Tab-separated table of C-alpha atoms and ligand atoms in Angstrom:
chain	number	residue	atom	x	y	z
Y	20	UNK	CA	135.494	1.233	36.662
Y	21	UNK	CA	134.764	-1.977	34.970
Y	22	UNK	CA	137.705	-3.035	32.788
Y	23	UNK	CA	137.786	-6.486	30.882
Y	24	UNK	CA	141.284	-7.241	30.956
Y	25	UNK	CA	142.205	-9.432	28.022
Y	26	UNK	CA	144.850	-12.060	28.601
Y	27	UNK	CA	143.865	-11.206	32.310
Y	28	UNK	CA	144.972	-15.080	33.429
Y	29	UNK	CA	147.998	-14.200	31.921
Y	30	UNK	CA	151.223	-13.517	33.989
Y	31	UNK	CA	151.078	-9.661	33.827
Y	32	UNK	CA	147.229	-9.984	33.242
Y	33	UNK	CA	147.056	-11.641	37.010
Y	34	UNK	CA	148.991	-8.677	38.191
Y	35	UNK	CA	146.396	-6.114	36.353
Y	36	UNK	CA	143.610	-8.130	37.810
Y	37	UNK	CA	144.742	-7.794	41.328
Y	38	UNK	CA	145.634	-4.311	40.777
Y	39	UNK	CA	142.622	-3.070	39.540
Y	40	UNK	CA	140.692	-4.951	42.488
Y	41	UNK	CA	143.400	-3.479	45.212
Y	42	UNK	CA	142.088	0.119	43.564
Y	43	UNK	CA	138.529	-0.621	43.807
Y	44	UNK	CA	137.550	-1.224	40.395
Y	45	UNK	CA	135.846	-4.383	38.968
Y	46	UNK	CA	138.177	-6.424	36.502
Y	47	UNK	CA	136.357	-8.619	34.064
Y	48	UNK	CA	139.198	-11.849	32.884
Y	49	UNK	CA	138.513	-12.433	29.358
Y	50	UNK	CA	141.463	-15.018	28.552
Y	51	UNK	CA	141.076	-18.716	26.438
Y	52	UNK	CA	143.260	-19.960	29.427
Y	53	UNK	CA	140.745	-19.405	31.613
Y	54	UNK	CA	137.875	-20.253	29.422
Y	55	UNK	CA	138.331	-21.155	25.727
Y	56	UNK	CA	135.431	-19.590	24.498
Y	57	UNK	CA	136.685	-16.179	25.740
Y	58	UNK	CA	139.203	-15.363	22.511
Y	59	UNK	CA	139.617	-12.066	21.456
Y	60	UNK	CA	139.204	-13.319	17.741
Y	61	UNK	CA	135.400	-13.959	18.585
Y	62	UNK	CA	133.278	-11.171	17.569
Y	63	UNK	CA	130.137	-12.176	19.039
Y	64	UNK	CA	132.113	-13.457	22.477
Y	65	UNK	CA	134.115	-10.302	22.687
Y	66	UNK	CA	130.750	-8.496	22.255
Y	67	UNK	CA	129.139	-10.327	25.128
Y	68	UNK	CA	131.793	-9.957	27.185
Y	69	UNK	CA	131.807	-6.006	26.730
Y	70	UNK	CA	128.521	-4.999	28.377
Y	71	UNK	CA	128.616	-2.478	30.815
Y	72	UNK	CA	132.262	-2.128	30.314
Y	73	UNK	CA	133.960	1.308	30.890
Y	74	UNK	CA	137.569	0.409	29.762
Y	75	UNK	CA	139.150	-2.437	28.088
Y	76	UNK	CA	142.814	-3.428	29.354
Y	77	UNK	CA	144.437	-5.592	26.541
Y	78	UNK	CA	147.109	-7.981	27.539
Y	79	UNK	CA	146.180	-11.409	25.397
Y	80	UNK	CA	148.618	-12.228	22.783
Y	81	UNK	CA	150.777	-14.836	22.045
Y	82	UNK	CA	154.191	-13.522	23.637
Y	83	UNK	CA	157.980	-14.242	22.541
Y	84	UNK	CA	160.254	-14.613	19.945
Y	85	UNK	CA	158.713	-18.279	18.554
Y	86	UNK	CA	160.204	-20.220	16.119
Y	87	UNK	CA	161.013	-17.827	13.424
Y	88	UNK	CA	158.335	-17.512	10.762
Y	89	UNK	CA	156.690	-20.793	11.139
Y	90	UNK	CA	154.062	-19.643	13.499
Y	91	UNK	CA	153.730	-15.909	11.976
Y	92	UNK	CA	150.745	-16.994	10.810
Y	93	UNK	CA	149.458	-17.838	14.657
Y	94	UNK	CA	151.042	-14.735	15.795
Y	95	UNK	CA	149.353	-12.223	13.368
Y	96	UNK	CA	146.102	-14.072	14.191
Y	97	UNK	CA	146.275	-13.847	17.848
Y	98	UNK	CA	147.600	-10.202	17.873
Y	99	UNK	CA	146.534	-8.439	15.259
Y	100	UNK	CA	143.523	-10.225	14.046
Y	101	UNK	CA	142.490	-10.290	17.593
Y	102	UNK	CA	142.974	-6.490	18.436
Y	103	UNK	CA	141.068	-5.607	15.218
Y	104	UNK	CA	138.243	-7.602	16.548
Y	105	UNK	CA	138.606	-6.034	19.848
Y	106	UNK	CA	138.599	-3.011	18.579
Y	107	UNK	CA	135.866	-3.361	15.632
Y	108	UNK	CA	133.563	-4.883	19.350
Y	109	UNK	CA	134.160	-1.617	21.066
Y	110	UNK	CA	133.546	0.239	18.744
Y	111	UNK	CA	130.181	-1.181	18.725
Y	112	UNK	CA	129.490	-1.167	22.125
Y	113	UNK	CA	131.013	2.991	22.667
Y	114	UNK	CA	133.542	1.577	24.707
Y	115	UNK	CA	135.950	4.371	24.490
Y	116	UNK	CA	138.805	4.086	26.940
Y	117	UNK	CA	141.995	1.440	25.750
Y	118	UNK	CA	144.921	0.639	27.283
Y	119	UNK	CA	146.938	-1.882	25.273
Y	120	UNK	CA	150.630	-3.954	26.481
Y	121	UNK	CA	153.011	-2.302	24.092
Y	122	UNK	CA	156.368	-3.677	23.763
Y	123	UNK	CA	159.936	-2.084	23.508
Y	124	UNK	CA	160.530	-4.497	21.003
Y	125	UNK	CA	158.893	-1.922	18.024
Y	126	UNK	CA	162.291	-0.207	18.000
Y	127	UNK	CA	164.381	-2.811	16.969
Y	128	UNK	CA	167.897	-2.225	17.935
Y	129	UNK	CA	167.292	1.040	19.422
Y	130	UNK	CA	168.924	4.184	19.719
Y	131	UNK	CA	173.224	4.408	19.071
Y	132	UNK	CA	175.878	7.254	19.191
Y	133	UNK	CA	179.012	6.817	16.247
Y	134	UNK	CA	181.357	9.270	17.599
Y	135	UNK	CA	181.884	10.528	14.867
Y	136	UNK	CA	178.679	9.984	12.900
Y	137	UNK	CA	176.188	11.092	16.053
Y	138	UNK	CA	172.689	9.275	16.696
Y	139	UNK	CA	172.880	6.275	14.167
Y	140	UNK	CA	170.640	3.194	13.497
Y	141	UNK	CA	172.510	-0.197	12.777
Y	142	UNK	CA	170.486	-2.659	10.881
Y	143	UNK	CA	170.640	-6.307	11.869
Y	144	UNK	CA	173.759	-7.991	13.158
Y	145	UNK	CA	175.834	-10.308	10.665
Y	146	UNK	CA	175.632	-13.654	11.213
Y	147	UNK	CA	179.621	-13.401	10.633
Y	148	UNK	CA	179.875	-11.193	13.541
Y	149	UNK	CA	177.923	-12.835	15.918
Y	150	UNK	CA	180.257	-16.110	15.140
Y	151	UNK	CA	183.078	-14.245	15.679
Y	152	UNK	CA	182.153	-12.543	19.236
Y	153	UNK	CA	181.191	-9.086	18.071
Y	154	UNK	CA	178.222	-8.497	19.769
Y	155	UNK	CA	177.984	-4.492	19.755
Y	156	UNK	CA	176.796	-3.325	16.157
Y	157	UNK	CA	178.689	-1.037	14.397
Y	158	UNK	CA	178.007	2.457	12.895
Y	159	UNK	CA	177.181	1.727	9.332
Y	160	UNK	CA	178.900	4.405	8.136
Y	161	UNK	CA	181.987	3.762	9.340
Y	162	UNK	CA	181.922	0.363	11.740
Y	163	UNK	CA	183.093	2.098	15.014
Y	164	UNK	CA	181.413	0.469	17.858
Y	165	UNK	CA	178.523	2.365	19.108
Y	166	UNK	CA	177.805	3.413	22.585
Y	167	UNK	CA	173.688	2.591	23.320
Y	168	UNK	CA	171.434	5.369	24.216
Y	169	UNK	CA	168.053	6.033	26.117
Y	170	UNK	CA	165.008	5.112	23.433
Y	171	UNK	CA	162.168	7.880	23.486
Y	172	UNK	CA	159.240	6.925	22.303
Y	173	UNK	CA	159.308	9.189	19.402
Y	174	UNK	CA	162.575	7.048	18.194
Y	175	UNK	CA	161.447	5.536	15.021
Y	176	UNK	CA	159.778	1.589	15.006
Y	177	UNK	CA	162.061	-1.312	13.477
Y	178	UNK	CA	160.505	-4.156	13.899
Y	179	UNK	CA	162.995	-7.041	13.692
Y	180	UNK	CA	160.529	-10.029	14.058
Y	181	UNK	CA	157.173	-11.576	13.953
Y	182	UNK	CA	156.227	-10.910	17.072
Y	183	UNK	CA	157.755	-6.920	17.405
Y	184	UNK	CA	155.697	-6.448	13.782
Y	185	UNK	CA	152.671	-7.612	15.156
Y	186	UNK	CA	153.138	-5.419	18.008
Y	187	UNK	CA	153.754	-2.779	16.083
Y	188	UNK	CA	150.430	-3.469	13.851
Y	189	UNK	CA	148.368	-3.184	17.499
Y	190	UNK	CA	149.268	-0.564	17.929
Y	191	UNK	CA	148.559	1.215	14.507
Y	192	UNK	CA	144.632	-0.531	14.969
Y	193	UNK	CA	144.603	0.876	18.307
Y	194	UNK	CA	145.593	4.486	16.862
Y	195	UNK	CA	142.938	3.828	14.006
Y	196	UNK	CA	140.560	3.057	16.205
Y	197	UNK	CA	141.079	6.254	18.306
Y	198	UNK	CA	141.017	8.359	15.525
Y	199	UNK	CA	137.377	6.924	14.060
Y	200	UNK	CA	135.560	6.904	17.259
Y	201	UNK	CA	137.710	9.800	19.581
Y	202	UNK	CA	138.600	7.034	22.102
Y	203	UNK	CA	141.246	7.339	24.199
Y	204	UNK	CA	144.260	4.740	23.523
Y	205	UNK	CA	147.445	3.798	25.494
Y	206	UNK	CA	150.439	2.049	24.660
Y	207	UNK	CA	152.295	0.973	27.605
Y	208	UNK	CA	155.771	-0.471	26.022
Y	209	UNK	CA	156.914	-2.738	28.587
Y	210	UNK	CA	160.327	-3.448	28.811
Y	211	UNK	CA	161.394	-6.947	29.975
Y	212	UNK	CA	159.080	-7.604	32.694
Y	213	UNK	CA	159.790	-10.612	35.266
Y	214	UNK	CA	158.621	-11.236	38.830
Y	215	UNK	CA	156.029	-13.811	40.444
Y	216	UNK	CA	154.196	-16.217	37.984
Y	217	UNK	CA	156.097	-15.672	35.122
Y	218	UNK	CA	155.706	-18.300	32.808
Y	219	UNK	CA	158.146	-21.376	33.043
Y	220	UNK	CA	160.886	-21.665	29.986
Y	221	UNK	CA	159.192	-22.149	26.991
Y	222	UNK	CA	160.297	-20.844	23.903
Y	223	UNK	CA	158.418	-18.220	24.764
Y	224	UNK	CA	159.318	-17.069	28.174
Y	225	UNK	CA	161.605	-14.848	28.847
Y	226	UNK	CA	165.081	-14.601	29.849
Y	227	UNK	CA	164.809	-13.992	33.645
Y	228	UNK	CA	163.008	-17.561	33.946
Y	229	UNK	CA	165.285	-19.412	31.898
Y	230	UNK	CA	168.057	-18.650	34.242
Y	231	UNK	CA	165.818	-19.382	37.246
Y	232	UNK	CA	164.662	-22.705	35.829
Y	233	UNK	CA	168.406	-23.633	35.481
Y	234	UNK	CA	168.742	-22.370	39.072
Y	235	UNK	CA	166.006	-24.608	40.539
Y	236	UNK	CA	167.847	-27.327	38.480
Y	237	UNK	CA	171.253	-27.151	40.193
Y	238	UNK	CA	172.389	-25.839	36.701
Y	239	UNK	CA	174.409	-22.999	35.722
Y	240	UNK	CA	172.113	-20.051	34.208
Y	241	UNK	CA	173.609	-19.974	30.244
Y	242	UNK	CA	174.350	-16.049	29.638
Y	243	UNK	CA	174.260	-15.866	25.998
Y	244	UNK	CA	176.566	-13.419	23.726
Y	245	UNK	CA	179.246	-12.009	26.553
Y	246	UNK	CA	176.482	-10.845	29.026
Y	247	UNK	CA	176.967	-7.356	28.545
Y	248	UNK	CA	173.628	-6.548	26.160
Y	249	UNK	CA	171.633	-3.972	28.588
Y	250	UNK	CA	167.727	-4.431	29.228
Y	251	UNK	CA	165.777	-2.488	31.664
Y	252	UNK	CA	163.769	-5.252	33.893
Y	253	UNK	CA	160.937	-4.007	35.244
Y	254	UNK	CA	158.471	-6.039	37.875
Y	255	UNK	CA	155.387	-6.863	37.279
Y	256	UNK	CA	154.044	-5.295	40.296
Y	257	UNK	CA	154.968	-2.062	38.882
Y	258	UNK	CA	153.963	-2.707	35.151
Y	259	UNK	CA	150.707	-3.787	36.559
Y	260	UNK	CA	150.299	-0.479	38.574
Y	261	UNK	CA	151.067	1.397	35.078
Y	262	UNK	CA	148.314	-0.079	33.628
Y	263	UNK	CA	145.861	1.045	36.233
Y	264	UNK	CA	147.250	4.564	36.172
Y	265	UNK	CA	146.676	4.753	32.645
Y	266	UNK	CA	143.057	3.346	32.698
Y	267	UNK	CA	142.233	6.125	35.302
Y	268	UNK	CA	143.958	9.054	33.723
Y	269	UNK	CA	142.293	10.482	31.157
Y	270	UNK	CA	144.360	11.070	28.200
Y	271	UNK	CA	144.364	12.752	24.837
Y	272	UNK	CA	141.028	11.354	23.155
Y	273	UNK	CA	141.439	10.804	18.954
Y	274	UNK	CA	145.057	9.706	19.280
Y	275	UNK	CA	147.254	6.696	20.682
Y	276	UNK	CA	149.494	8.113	23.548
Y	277	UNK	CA	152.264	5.911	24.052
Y	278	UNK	CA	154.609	5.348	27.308
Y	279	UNK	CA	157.709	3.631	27.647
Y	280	UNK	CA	157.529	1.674	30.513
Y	281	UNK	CA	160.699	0.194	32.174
Y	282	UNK	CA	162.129	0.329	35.789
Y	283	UNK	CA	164.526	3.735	34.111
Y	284	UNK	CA	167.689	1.138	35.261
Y	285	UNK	CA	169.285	-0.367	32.459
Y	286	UNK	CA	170.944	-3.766	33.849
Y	287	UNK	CA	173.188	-6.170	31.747
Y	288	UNK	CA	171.779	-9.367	31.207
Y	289	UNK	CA	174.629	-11.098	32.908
Y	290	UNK	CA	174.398	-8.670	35.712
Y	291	UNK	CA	170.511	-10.374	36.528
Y	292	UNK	CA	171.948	-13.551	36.028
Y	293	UNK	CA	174.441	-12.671	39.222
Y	294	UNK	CA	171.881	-11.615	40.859
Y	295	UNK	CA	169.521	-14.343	40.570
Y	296	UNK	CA	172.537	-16.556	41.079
Y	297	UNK	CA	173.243	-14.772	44.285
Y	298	UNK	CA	169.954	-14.723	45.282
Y	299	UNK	CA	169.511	-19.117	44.518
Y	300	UNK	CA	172.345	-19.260	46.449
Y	301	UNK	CA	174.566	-20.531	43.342
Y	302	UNK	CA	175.992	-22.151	41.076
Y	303	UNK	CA	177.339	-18.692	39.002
Y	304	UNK	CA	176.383	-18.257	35.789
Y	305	UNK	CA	178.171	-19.318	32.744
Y	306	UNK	CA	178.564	-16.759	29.652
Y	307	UNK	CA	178.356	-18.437	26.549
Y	308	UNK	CA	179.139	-16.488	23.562
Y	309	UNK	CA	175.582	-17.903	21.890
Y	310	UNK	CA	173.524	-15.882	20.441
Y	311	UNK	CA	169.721	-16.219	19.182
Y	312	UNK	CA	169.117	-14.121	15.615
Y	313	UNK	CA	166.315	-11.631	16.134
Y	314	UNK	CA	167.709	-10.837	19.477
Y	315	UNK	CA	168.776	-7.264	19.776
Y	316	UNK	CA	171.807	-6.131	21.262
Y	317	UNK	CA	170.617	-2.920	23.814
Y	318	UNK	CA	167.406	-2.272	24.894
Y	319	UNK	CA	166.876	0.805	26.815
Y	320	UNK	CA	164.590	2.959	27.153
Y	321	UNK	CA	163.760	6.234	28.278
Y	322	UNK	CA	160.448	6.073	30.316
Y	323	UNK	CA	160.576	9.616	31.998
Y	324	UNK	CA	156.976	10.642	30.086
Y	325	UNK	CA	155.329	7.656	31.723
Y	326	UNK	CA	156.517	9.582	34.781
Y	327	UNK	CA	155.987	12.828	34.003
Y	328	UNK	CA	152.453	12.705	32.485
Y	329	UNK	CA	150.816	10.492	34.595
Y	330	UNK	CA	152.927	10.505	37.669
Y	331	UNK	CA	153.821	6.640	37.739
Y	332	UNK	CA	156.645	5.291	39.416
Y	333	UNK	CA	158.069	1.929	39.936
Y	334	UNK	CA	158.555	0.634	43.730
Y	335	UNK	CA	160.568	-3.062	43.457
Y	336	UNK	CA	164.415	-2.006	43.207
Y	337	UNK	CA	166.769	-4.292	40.813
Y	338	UNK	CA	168.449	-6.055	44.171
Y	339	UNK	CA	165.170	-6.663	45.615
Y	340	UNK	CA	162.698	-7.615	42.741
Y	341	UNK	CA	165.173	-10.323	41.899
Y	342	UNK	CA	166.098	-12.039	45.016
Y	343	UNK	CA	162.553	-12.288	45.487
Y	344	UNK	CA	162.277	-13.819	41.723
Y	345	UNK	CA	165.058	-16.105	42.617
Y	346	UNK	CA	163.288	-17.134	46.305
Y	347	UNK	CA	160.195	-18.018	44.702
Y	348	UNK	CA	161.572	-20.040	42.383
Y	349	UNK	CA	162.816	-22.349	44.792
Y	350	UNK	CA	158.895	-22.500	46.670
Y	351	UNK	CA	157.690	-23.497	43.079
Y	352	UNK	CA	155.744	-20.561	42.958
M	404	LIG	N1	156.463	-10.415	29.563
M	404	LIG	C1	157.107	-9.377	29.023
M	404	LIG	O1	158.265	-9.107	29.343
M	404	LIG	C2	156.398	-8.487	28.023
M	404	LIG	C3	157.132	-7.444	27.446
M	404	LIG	C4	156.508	-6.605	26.539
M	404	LIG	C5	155.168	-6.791	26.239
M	404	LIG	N2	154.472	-7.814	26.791
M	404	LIG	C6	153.037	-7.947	26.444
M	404	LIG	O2	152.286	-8.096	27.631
M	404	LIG	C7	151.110	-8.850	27.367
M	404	LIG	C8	150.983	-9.966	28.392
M	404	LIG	O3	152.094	-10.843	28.252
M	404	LIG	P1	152.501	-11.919	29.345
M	404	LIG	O4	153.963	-11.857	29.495
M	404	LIG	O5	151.639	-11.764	30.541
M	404	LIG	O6	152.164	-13.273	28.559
M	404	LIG	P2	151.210	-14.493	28.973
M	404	LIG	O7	151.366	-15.497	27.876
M	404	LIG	O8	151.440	-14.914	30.371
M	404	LIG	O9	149.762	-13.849	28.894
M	404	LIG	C9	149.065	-13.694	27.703
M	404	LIG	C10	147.662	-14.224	27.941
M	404	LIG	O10	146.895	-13.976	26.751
M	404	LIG	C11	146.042	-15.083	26.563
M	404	LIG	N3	145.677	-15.156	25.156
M	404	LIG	C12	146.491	-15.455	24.114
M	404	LIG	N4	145.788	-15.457	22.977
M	404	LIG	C13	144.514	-15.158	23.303
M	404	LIG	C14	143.321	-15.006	22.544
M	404	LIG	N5	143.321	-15.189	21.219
M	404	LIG	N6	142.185	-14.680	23.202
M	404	LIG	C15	142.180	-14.525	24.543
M	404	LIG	N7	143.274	-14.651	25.313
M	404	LIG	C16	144.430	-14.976	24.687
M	404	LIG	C17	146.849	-16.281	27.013
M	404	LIG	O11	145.976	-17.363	27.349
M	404	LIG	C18	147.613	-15.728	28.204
M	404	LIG	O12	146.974	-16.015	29.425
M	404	LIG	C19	151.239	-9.327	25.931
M	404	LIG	O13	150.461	-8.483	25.111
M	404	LIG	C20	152.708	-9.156	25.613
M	404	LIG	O14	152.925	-8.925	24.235
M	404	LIG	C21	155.055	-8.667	27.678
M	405	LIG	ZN1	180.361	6.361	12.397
């Protein structure tokens, strides 16, 4: 198959790249890193770049929580402007096969038990909590503290920022587009994906390369809230193998399928700062009772369909994804 892969000089686009080469198909890097005439908001460049494609992988975006709402603007025109044009471009062309980088971050804050009140959905943490050290969110009927569950992907979205809305919005144009033309669209929803070239710590990077940037610094990784919020880190190896399972399974055509995808091994955050820590060789990490708003408290989710229907599994263990993380770091990789 010939598959542009948007964002493709991206970290996870690199992975898709090789990937797709190590299966025997011929990847096509569309990405303004690489090339800034190759945006996605370019009709007549997207266009170009779509002849004699089969399948389109789409990983450009502009990634991360940002600055708030100041760059919203630059967010919804880089992800959603951008995917419409995609879309609008294959549409043209009878491209009909889509595989888009979804994001866990559509549910919000997830999926909670009340004891007492069963599954529950707490809105957004008070700013007076968060001061005072209560981290878990409470039922909102009755302000227990919840116990976090397994998100499916029917679970309903809650976007709680920029960036999760315009995620969201992708993949609503993806599903539209499906629907018009009876292509065949998949949402992978990554959960928090580290592992080699992952970008340095901007305020866009994530969380595992914060820590190991303060690692290669001699400096203490800084474990915000009390460490405990659970995220499912999944490699990039294997998220990158997702992707090319989905682009060669064929799946329901007219419709956006979408697929959790995390390692199904919820880890605390300050649990992968020990290990990185352990891995660096020191110094321990330091838990800091700060907290970012936006953040949620729990993200887990359930990615047994991902398994089920199209028989992907993940290969790089917890222990072993991160000590190589944490090596690399120290080659400057
Ligand atoms: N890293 C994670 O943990 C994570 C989690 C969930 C979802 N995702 C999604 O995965 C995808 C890839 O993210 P990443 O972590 O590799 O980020 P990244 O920033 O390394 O890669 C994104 C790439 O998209 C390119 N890009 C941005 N705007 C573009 C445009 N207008 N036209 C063409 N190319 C453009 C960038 O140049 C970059 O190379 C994104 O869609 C992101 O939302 C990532
Ligand atoms: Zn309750």
């Amino acid at each position: 198959m010939r598959v542009l892969v948007t964002g493709g000089a991206g970290f996870i686009g690199s992975h898709v790249v090789d990937a797709l080469q190590a299966h025997g198909h011929e990847p096509v890097v569309y990405d303004v890193r690489e090339n800034p005439a190759a945006d996605v908001r370019d009709p007549v460049a997207v266009a170009r770049a779509l002849a004699g494609v089969d399948a389109v992988c789409h990983q450009a975006a502009m990634v991360g929580l940002g600055d708030g709402v100041a760059d919203a603007a630059e967010y919804v025109s880089r992800n959603d402007l951008g995917t419409a044009v995609l879309l609008a471009a294959m549409a043209e062309a009878g491209v009909r096969r889509l595989v888009l980088a979804g994001s866990m971050v559509v549910y919000g804050e997830g999926r909670y038990e009340c004891p007492r009140h069963g599954v529950v959905r707490p809105g957004p943490r008070d700013v007076a909590d968060l001061d005072a050290g209560r981290f878990e969110p409470a039922c909102p009927v009755c302000g227990t503290e919840l116990s976090p569950g397994l998100v499916g992907e029917d679970a309903p979205a809650d976007p709680r920022n920029v960036y999760a809305t315009t995620k969201l919005a992708q993949e609503h144009l993806a599903a539209a587009w499906a629907r018009v033309t009876d292509g065949q669209a998949v949402s992978l929803r990554y959960h928090n994906v580290y592992g080699p070239r992952m970008p340095r710590d901007t305020p866009y990077a994530g969380v595992a390369s914060f820590f190991r940037s303060a690692l290669a610094r001699g400096e203490a990784p800084r474990v915000f809230e009390d460490g405990r919020q659970r995220r499912d880190f999944v490699h990039v190896r294997d998220v990158a193998a997702a992707n090319v399972t989905a682009l060669e399974a064929g799946t329901r055509g007219g419709a956006l399928t979408a697929y959790n995808t995390g390692s199904g091994e919820p880890h605390t955050v300050g649990e992968m700062a020990r290990a990185l820590a352990a891995a660096h060789g020191g110094p321990e990490p330091l838990v800091t009772g700060e907290y970012r708003l936006g953040d949620v408290r729990h993200i887990t989710a359930d990615s047994a369909r991902l398994r089920a229907e199209l028989g992907w599994k993940p290969q790089v263990g917890f222990e072993e994804g991160m000590a190589e993380f944490a090596r690399a770091g120290i080659q400057g990789a």
